[in-house]
PDB file of C-alpha atoms in Angstrom:
ATOM      1  CA  MET P  36      14.956 -19.655  -4.079  1.00 81.00           C
ATOM      2  CA  GLU P  37      11.677 -19.968  -2.280  1.00 95.00           C
ATOM      3  CA  ILE P  38      10.899 -16.356  -2.503  1.00 96.00           C
ATOM      4  CA  ILE P  39      11.622 -16.363  -6.292  1.00 96.00           C
ATOM      5  CA  ASP P  40       9.330 -19.323  -6.692  1.00 96.00           C
ATOM      6  CA  ASN P  41       6.570 -17.398  -4.872  1.00 97.00           C
ATOM      7  CA  LEU P  42       7.072 -14.245  -6.878  1.00 97.00           C
ATOM      8  CA  LYS P  43       6.595 -16.369 -10.025  1.00 96.00           C
ATOM      9  CA  TRP P  44       3.405 -17.896  -8.509  1.00 97.00           C
ATOM     10  CA  ARG P  45       1.818 -14.566  -7.983  1.00 97.00           C
ATOM     11  CA  TYR P  46      -0.126 -12.659 -10.667  1.00 98.00           C
ATOM     12  CA  ALA P  47      -2.687  -9.982 -10.777  1.00 97.00           C
ATOM     13  CA  VAL P  48      -5.857 -11.884 -10.053  1.00 98.00           C
ATOM     14  CA  LYS P  49      -8.755 -11.347 -12.361  1.00 97.00           C
ATOM     15  CA  GLN P  50     -11.250 -13.523 -10.546  1.00 98.00           C
ATOM     16  CA  PHE P  51     -11.302 -14.324  -6.795  1.00 98.00           C
ATOM     17  CA  ASP P  52     -13.128 -17.187  -5.112  1.00 98.00           C
ATOM     18  CA  SER P  53     -15.476 -15.214  -2.874  1.00 97.00           C
ATOM     19  CA  THR P  54     -16.082 -18.206  -0.693  1.00 97.00           C
ATOM     20  CA  LYS P  55     -12.426 -18.239   0.572  1.00 98.00           C
ATOM     21  CA  LYS P  56     -11.498 -15.615   3.166  1.00 98.00           C
ATOM     22  CA  VAL P  57      -7.994 -14.599   4.447  1.00 98.00           C
ATOM     23  CA  ASP P  58      -7.774 -15.520   8.178  1.00 98.00           C
ATOM     24  CA  ASN P  59      -7.149 -13.053  10.778  1.00 98.00           C
ATOM     25  CA  ASP P  60      -3.602 -14.158  11.681  1.00 98.00           C
ATOM     26  CA  LYS P  61      -2.455 -13.633   7.914  1.00 98.00           C
ATOM     27  CA  LEU P  62      -4.428 -10.398   7.767  1.00 98.00           C
ATOM     28  CA  MET P  63      -2.599  -9.083  10.705  1.00 98.00           C
ATOM     29  CA  THR P  64       0.676 -10.144   9.291  1.00 98.00           C
ATOM     30  CA  LEU P  65      -0.034  -8.010   6.313  1.00 98.00           C
ATOM     31  CA  VAL P  66      -1.188  -5.053   8.446  1.00 98.00           C
ATOM     32  CA  GLU P  67       2.084  -5.299  10.522  1.00 98.00           C
ATOM     33  CA  ALA P  68       4.168  -5.711   7.257  1.00 98.00           C
ATOM     34  CA  PHE P  69       2.498  -2.453   5.958  1.00 98.00           C
ATOM     35  CA  ASN P  70       3.404  -0.636   9.168  1.00 98.00           C
ATOM     36  CA  LEU P  71       7.121  -1.867   8.896  1.00 98.00           C
ATOM     37  CA  THR P  72       7.414  -0.694   5.278  1.00 98.00           C
ATOM     38  CA  ALA P  73      10.204   1.762   4.654  1.00 98.00           C
ATOM     39  CA  THR P  74       9.225   5.317   4.057  1.00 97.00           C
ATOM     40  CA  SER P  75      11.144   8.574   3.279  1.00 97.00           C
ATOM     41  CA  TYR P  76      12.537  10.050   6.492  1.00 97.00           C
ATOM     42  CA  GLY P  77      10.590   7.462   8.461  1.00 97.00           C
ATOM     43  CA  LEU P  78       7.657   9.904   8.389  1.00 98.00           C
ATOM     44  CA  GLN P  79       5.031   7.206   7.430  1.00 98.00           C
ATOM     45  CA  PRO P  80       2.812   9.567   5.210  1.00 98.00           C
ATOM     46  CA  VAL P  81       0.524   6.533   4.232  1.00 98.00           C
ATOM     47  CA  LYS P  82      -2.214   4.889   6.253  1.00 98.00           C
ATOM     48  CA  LEU P  83      -4.144   1.701   5.394  1.00 98.00           C
ATOM     49  CA  MET P  84      -7.783   1.079   5.427  1.00 98.00           C
ATOM     50  CA  VAL P  85      -8.916  -2.501   5.512  1.00 98.00           C
ATOM     51  CA  VAL P  86     -12.393  -2.983   3.924  1.00 98.00           C
ATOM     52  CA  LYS P  87     -14.145  -6.388   4.825  1.00 98.00           C
ATOM     53  CA  ASP P  88     -17.653  -5.307   4.850  1.00 98.00           C
ATOM     54  CA  GLN P  89     -19.472  -6.969   1.874  1.00 98.00           C
ATOM     55  CA  ALA P  90     -21.920  -4.189   1.167  1.00 98.00           C
ATOM     56  CA  LEU P  91     -19.135  -1.592   1.093  1.00 98.00           C
ATOM     57  CA  LYS P  92     -17.108  -3.773  -1.241  1.00 98.00           C
ATOM     58  CA  SER P  93     -20.044  -4.220  -3.589  1.00 98.00           C
ATOM     59  CA  MET P  94     -20.523  -0.385  -3.691  1.00 98.00           C
ATOM     60  CA  MET P  95     -16.820   0.168  -4.298  1.00 98.00           C
ATOM     61  CA  VAL P  96     -17.101  -1.771  -7.740  1.00 98.00           C
ATOM     62  CA  GLU P  97     -18.982   0.934  -9.449  1.00 97.00           C
ATOM     63  CA  LYS P  98     -16.288   3.360  -8.381  1.00 98.00           C
ATOM     64  CA  SER P  99     -13.610   1.084  -9.533  1.00 98.00           C
ATOM     65  CA  TYR P 100     -14.680   0.962 -13.257  1.00 98.00           C
ATOM     66  CA  GLY P 101     -16.623  -2.205 -12.749  1.00 98.00           C
ATOM     67  CA  GLN P 102     -13.745  -4.397 -11.619  1.00 98.00           C
ATOM     68  CA  LYS P 103     -15.401  -7.253  -9.879  1.00 97.00           C
ATOM     69  CA  GLN P 104     -12.245  -8.297  -7.964  1.00 98.00           C
ATOM     70  CA  VAL P 105     -13.165  -5.613  -5.438  1.00 98.00           C
ATOM     71  CA  GLU P 106     -16.426  -7.260  -4.539  1.00 98.00           C
ATOM     72  CA  GLN P 107     -15.050 -10.840  -4.809  1.00 98.00           C
ATOM     73  CA  ALA P 108     -12.089 -10.403  -2.732  1.00 98.00           C
ATOM     74  CA  SER P 109     -11.886 -11.377   0.988  1.00 98.00           C
ATOM     75  CA  HIS P 110     -10.632  -7.794   1.896  1.00 98.00           C
ATOM     76  CA  VAL P 111      -9.756  -4.748  -0.007  1.00 98.00           C
ATOM     77  CA  LEU P 112      -6.649  -2.822   1.280  1.00 98.00           C
ATOM     78  CA  VAL P 113      -6.891   0.915   0.558  1.00 98.00           C
ATOM     79  CA  PHE P 114      -3.623   2.855   0.711  1.00 98.00           C
ATOM     80  CA  CYS P 115      -4.251   6.479   1.780  1.00 98.00           C
ATOM     81  CA  THR P 116      -1.952   9.558   1.968  1.00 98.00           C
ATOM     82  CA  ARG P 117      -2.165  11.682   5.063  1.00 98.00           C
ATOM     83  CA  LYS P 118      -1.055  15.228   5.733  1.00 96.00           C
ATOM     84  CA  ILE P 119       2.487  15.759   6.696  1.00 97.00           C
ATOM     85  CA  GLY P 120       3.393  19.180   8.229  1.00 97.00           C
ATOM     86  CA  ARG P 121       4.948  20.780  11.262  1.00 97.00           C
ATOM     87  CA  ASP P 122       2.779  18.911  13.773  1.00 97.00           C
ATOM     88  CA  GLU P 123       3.400  15.470  12.204  1.00 98.00           C
ATOM     89  CA  ILE P 124       7.137  16.036  11.973  1.00 98.00           C
ATOM     90  CA  VAL P 125       7.467  17.140  15.664  1.00 98.00           C
ATOM     91  CA  THR P 126       5.363  14.141  16.662  1.00 97.00           C
ATOM     92  CA  TYR P 127       7.657  11.808  14.855  1.00 98.00           C
ATOM     93  CA  PHE P 128      10.771  13.168  16.592  1.00 98.00           C
ATOM     94  CA  ASN P 129       9.081  13.056  19.907  1.00 97.00           C
ATOM     95  CA  THR P 130       8.284   9.380  19.168  1.00 97.00           C
ATOM     96  CA  VAL P 131      11.888   8.736  18.243  1.00 97.00           C
ATOM     97  CA  LYS P 132      13.000  10.237  21.633  1.00 97.00           C
ATOM     98  CA  ASP P 133      10.531   8.197  23.584  1.00 97.00           C
ATOM     99  CA  VAL P 134      11.226   4.768  21.832  1.00 97.00           C
ATOM    100  CA  ARG P 135      14.960   5.031  21.454  1.00 97.00           C
ATOM    101  CA  GLY P 136      15.889   7.453  24.219  1.00 97.00           C
ATOM    102  CA  THR P 137      17.811   9.619  21.754  1.00 96.00           C
ATOM    103  CA  ALA P 138      18.932  12.948  23.228  1.00 96.00           C
ATOM    104  CA  VAL P 139      16.985  16.038  21.984  1.00 96.00           C
ATOM    105  CA  ASP P 140      20.387  17.775  20.938  1.00 96.00           C
ATOM    106  CA  ILE P 141      21.199  14.782  18.759  1.00 97.00           C
ATOM    107  CA  LEU P 142      17.652  14.785  17.020  1.00 97.00           C
ATOM    108  CA  ASN P 143      17.265  18.570  16.712  1.00 97.00           C
ATOM    109  CA  PRO P 144      19.464  19.169  13.654  1.00 97.00           C
ATOM    110  CA  PHE P 145      17.548  16.643  11.555  1.00 97.00           C
ATOM    111  CA  LYS P 146      14.314  17.813  12.916  1.00 98.00           C
ATOM    112  CA  GLU P 147      15.031  21.520  12.077  1.00 98.00           C
ATOM    113  CA  PHE P 148      16.208  20.329   8.567  1.00 98.00           C
ATOM    114  CA  LEU P 149      12.828  18.558   7.873  1.00 98.00           C
ATOM    115  CA  LEU P 150      10.749  21.392   9.183  1.00 98.00           C
ATOM    116  CA  ASP P 151      12.621  23.881   7.090  1.00 98.00           C
ATOM    117  CA  SER P 152      12.467  21.589   3.977  1.00 97.00           C
ATOM    118  CA  PHE P 153       8.781  20.884   4.422  1.00 98.00           C
ATOM    119  CA  SER P 154       7.921  24.511   4.973  1.00 97.00           C
ATOM    120  CA  LYS P 155       9.241  25.305   1.465  1.00 97.00           C
ATOM    121  CA  LYS P 156       7.098  22.577  -0.270  1.00 97.00           C
ATOM    122  CA  THR P 157       3.666  23.203  -1.824  1.00 97.00           C
ATOM    123  CA  GLU P 158       0.781  20.989  -0.829  1.00 96.00           C
ATOM    124  CA  ASP P 159       0.996  19.367  -4.155  1.00 97.00           C
ATOM    125  CA  GLU P 160       4.719  18.527  -3.867  1.00 98.00           C
ATOM    126  CA  ILE P 161       4.089  16.990  -0.434  1.00 98.00           C
ATOM    127  CA  GLU P 162       1.105  15.041  -1.816  1.00 97.00           C
ATOM    128  CA  LEU P 163       3.162  13.665  -4.719  1.00 98.00           C
ATOM    129  CA  TRP P 164       5.904  12.617  -2.283  1.00 98.00           C
ATOM    130  CA  ALA P 165       3.411  10.812  -0.036  1.00 98.00           C
ATOM    131  CA  GLN P 166       1.915   9.058  -3.031  1.00 98.00           C
ATOM    132  CA  LYS P 167       5.290   7.743  -3.878  1.00 98.00           C
ATOM    133  CA  GLN P 168       5.580   6.165  -0.474  1.00 98.00           C
ATOM    134  CA  ALA P 169       2.279   4.516  -1.052  1.00 98.00           C
ATOM    135  CA  TYR P 170       3.823   2.502  -4.025  1.00 98.00           C
ATOM    136  CA  ILE P 171       6.638   1.421  -1.847  1.00 98.00           C
ATOM    137  CA  ALA P 172       4.047  -0.024   0.594  1.00 98.00           C
ATOM    138  CA  LEU P 173       2.154  -1.694  -2.101  1.00 98.00           C
ATOM    139  CA  GLY P 174       5.248  -3.331  -3.591  1.00 98.00           C
ATOM    140  CA  ASN P 175       6.141  -4.611  -0.106  1.00 98.00           C
ATOM    141  CA  LEU P 176       2.635  -6.030   0.580  1.00 98.00           C
ATOM    142  CA  LEU P 177       2.682  -7.765  -2.809  1.00 98.00           C
ATOM    143  CA  THR P 178       5.820  -9.679  -1.756  1.00 98.00           C
ATOM    144  CA  VAL P 179       4.409 -10.502   1.590  1.00 98.00           C
ATOM    145  CA  CYS P 180       1.355 -11.753  -0.083  1.00 98.00           C
ATOM    146  CA  ALA P 181       3.214 -13.944  -2.323  1.00 98.00           C
ATOM    147  CA  GLN P 182       5.184 -15.436   0.648  1.00 98.00           C
ATOM    148  CA  LEU P 183       1.926 -16.146   2.423  1.00 98.00           C
ATOM    149  CA  LYS P 184       0.407 -17.497  -0.596  1.00 98.00           C
ATOM    150  CA  ILE P 185      -2.429 -14.855  -0.643  1.00 98.00           C
ATOM    151  CA  ASP P 186      -3.638 -13.690  -4.067  1.00 98.00           C
ATOM    152  CA  ALA P 187      -3.860 -10.016  -4.884  1.00 98.00           C
ATOM    153  CA  CYS P 188      -4.629  -7.486  -7.533  1.00 98.00           C
ATOM    154  CA  PRO P 189      -2.940  -4.078  -7.272  1.00 98.00           C
ATOM    155  CA  MET P 190      -5.294  -1.297  -8.665  1.00 98.00           C
ATOM    156  CA  GLU P 191      -4.826   2.262  -9.679  1.00 97.00           C
ATOM    157  CA  GLY P 192      -7.966   2.173 -11.746  1.00 97.00           C
ATOM    158  CA  PHE P 193     -10.747   3.714  -9.424  1.00 98.00           C
ATOM    159  CA  LEU P 194     -12.237   7.132  -8.684  1.00 98.00           C
ATOM    160  CA  PRO P 195     -10.353   8.386  -5.617  1.00 98.00           C
ATOM    161  CA  LYS P 196     -12.716  11.085  -4.611  1.00 98.00           C
ATOM    162  CA  GLU P 197     -15.711   8.774  -4.777  1.00 98.00           C
ATOM    163  CA  ILE P 198     -14.014   6.121  -2.866  1.00 98.00           C
ATOM    164  CA  ASP P 199     -12.937   8.788  -0.255  1.00 98.00           C
ATOM    165  CA  GLN P 200     -16.567   9.795   0.194  1.00 98.00           C
ATOM    166  CA  LEU P 201     -17.761   6.143   0.414  1.00 98.00           C
ATOM    167  CA  LEU P 202     -15.277   5.155   3.046  1.00 98.00           C
ATOM    168  CA  GLY P 203     -15.378   8.434   4.931  1.00 98.00           C
ATOM    169  CA  LEU P 204     -11.615   9.110   4.260  1.00 98.00           C
ATOM    170  CA  GLU P 205     -12.235  12.918   3.841  1.00 96.00           C
ATOM    171  CA  SER P 206     -13.318  13.308   7.417  1.00 96.00           C
ATOM    172  CA  LEU P 207     -10.121  11.611   8.459  1.00 97.00           C
ATOM    173  CA  GLY P 208      -7.972  13.900   6.414  1.00 97.00           C
ATOM    174  CA  LEU P 209      -6.912  10.993   4.049  1.00 98.00           C
ATOM    175  CA  LYS P 210      -6.868  10.517   0.288  1.00 98.00           C
ATOM    176  CA  SER P 211      -7.061   7.005  -1.351  1.00 98.00           C
ATOM    177  CA  VAL P 212      -4.213   6.397  -3.777  1.00 98.00           C
ATOM    178  CA  LEU P 213      -4.063   2.696  -4.466  1.00 98.00           C
ATOM    179  CA  MET P 214      -6.252  -0.357  -3.736  1.00 98.00           C
ATOM    180  CA  LEU P 215      -5.156  -4.001  -3.142  1.00 98.00           C
ATOM    181  CA  PRO P 216      -7.970  -6.514  -3.217  1.00 98.00           C
ATOM    182  CA  ILE P 217      -6.775  -9.748  -1.466  1.00 98.00           C
ATOM    183  CA  GLY P 218      -7.992 -13.361  -1.205  1.00 98.00           C
ATOM    184  CA  TYR P 219      -7.619 -16.523  -3.156  1.00 98.00           C
ATOM    185  CA  ARG P 220      -7.768 -17.135  -6.846  1.00 98.00           C
ATOM    186  CA  SER P 221     -10.857 -18.700  -8.441  1.00 98.00           C
ATOM    187  CA  SER P 222     -10.388 -21.986 -10.324  1.00 96.00           C
ATOM    188  CA  GLU P 223     -12.166 -20.284 -13.118  1.00 97.00           C
ATOM    189  CA  ASP P 224      -9.614 -17.520 -13.512  1.00 97.00           C
ATOM    190  CA  TYR P 225      -7.904 -18.263 -16.765  1.00 94.00           C
ATOM    191  CA  MET P 226      -4.935 -15.953 -15.920  1.00 95.00           C
ATOM    192  CA  ALA P 227      -3.836 -18.274 -13.195  1.00 95.00           C
ATOM    193  CA  SER P 228      -2.585 -20.845 -15.634  1.00 93.00           C
ATOM    194  CA  LEU P 229      -0.710 -18.537 -17.998  1.00 95.00           C
ATOM    195  CA  LYS P 230       3.000 -18.125 -18.059  1.00 94.00           C
ATOM    196  CA  LYS P 231       4.433 -14.981 -16.543  1.00 94.00           C
ATOM    197  CA  VAL P 232       5.680 -12.647 -19.156  1.00 96.00           C
ATOM    198  CA  ARG P 233       8.884 -10.604 -18.326  1.00 96.00           C
ATOM    199  CA  LEU P 234      11.702  -9.209 -20.425  1.00 97.00           C
ATOM    200  CA  PRO P 235      14.939 -11.294 -19.984  1.00 97.00           C
ATOM    201  CA  LEU P 236      17.184 -10.276 -17.011  1.00 96.00           C
ATOM    202  CA  LYS P 237      19.988  -9.193 -19.368  1.00 96.00           C
ATOM    203  CA  GLU P 238      17.772  -6.558 -20.960  1.00 97.00           C
ATOM    204  CA  MET P 239      16.553  -5.170 -17.623  1.00 97.00           C
ATOM    205  CA  VAL P 240      19.451  -5.494 -15.243  1.00 98.00           C
ATOM    206  CA  MET P 241      22.925  -3.891 -15.686  1.00 97.00           C
ATOM    207  CA  PHE P 242      26.082  -4.688 -13.718  1.00 96.00           C
ATOM    208  CA  LYS P 243      29.309  -2.671 -13.575  1.00 96.00           C
TER     209      LYS P 243
END
């Protein structure tokens, strides 16, 4: 029941205590949890940029519709999609071979399937697929944050192209999709004491 209690504890923070910082051990736990997140085909089309520089966080506020949590947070995690094409697929299967020692003749059918499948997709289709993986990663990190008693505020509300320029993501071939400011709630955040609002389980979950 501890995980349920922790999920009840978490909420989308509206005001962080800017004097409190997430320590490096907990930050690295989040980073590893991100890297262990399940992704479609195991291709990991999402990268994470961790922003801790205060000047950068302050500049990000304007590009996040004035949401002050970005500036107040200990760190801002930026989920970015990366290009997935032939080279990335081949690299993935080479990695599988190296890590697991799986024979090439066993890997090749799946590799050829993915190469053929992705060759028929448009760039927009691949981008949409990658964005969906970013949401999986976000959900995973929200749960891990709750377990570590780290506060967070998931955000879609920002200007991706402007964030990309500010953080130099374009030059890395990345596109920002989601942001997750993390830190510790302020004692002045009125939202912290409010009851969580959810529809009853019987309305949201079905069993057969």
